[in-house]
PDB file of C-alpha atoms in Angstrom:
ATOM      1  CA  UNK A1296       0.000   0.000   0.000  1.00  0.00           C
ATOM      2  CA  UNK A1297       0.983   3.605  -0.448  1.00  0.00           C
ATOM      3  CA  UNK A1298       0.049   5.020   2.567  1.00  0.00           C
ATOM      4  CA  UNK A1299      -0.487   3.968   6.313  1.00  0.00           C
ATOM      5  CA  UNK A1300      -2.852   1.067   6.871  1.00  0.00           C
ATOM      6  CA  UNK A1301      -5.746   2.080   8.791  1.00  0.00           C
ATOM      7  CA  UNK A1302      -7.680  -1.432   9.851  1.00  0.00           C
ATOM      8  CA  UNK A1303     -11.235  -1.774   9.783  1.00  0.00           C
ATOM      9  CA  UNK A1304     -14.162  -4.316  10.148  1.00  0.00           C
ATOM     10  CA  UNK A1305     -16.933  -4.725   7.640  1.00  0.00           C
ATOM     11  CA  UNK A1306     -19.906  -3.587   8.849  1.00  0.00           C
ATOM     12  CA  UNK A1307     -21.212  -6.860   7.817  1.00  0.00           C
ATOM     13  CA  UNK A1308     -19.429  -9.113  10.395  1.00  0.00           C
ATOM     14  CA  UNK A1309     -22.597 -10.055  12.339  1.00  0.00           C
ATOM     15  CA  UNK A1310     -24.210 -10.347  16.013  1.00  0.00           C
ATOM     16  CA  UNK A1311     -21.863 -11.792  19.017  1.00  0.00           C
ATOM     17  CA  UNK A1312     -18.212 -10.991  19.182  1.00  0.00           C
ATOM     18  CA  UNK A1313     -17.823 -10.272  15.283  1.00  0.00           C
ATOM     19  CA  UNK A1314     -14.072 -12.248  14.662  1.00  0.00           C
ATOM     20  CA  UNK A1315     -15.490 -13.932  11.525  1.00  0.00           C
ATOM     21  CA  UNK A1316     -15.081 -11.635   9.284  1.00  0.00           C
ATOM     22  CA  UNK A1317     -12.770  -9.338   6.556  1.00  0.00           C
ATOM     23  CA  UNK A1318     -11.327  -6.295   7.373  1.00  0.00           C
ATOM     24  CA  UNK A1319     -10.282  -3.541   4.543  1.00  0.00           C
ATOM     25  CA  UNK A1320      -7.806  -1.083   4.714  1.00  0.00           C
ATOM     26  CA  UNK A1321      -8.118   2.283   2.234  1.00  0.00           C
ATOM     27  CA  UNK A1322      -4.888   3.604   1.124  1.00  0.00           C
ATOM     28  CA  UNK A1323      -4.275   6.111  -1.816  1.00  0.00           C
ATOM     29  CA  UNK A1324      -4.980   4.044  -5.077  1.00  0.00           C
ATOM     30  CA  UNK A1325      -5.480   0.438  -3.667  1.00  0.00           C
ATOM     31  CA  UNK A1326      -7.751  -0.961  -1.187  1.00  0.00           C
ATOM     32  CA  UNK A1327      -6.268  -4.384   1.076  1.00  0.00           C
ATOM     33  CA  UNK A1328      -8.417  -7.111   2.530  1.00  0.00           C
ATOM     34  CA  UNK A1329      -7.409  -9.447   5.312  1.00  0.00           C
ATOM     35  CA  UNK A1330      -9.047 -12.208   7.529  1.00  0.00           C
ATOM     36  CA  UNK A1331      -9.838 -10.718  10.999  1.00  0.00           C
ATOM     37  CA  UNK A1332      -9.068 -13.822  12.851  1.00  0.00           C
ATOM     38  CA  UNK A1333      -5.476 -14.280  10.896  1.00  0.00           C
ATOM     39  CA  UNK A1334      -4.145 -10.641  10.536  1.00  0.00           C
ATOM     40  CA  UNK A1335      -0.264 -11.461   9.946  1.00  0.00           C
ATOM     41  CA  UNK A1336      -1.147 -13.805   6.893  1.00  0.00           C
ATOM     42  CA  UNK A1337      -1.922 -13.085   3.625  1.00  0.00           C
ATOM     43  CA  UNK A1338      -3.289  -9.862   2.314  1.00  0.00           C
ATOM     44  CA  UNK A1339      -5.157  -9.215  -0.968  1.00  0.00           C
ATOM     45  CA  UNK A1340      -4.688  -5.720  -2.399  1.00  0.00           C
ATOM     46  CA  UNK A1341      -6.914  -4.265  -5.353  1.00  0.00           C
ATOM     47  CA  UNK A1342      -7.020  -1.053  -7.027  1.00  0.00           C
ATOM     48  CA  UNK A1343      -9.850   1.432  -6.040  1.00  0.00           C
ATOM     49  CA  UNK A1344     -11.858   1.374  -8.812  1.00  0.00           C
ATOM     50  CA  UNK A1345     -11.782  -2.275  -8.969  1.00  0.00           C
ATOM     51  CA  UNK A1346     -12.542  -2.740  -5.476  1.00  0.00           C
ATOM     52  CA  UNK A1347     -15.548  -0.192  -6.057  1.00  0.00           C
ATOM     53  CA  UNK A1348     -16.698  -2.520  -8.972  1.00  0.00           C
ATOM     54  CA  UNK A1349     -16.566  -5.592  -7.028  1.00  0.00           C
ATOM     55  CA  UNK A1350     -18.330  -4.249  -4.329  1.00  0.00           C
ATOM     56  CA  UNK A1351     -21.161  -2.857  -6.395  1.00  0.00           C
ATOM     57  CA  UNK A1352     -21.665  -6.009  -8.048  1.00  0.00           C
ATOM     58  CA  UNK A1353     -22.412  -7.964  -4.474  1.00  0.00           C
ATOM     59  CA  UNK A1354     -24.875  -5.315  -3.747  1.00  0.00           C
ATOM     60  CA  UNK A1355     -28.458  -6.587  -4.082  1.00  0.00           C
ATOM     61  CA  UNK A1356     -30.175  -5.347  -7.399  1.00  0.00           C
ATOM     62  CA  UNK A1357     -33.890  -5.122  -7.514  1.00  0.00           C
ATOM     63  CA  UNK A1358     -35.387  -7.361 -10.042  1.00  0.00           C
ATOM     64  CA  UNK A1359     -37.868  -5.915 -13.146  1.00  0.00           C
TER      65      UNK A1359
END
């Protein structure tokens, strides 16, 4: 990344103690995604817009 990590939880990590889930981290052009419960291991890094695409595309979509 280009700039200092700043760690975050999805919003989408659930009821109880919410270690089950992905945390992002926004830097200047790329956006990283680790597992919450194994932070040291592997980390996937995107660019923005990409990210932005891929996220928009899990979004529900209302049907016709």
């Amino acid at each position: 990344m280009d700039t200092r990590d700043f760690w975050r939880k999805s919003s989408y990590s659930g009821a109880g103690d919410g270690d089950s889930c992905v945390e992002i981290a926004n830097g200047l052009t790329r956006v990283a995604i680790r597992d919450s419960k194994t932070p040291a291991r592997a980390t996937l890094t995107f660019p923005t817009p990409t990210f932005t695409t891929f996220i928009e595309a899990l979004k529900p979509h209302p049907h016709p």
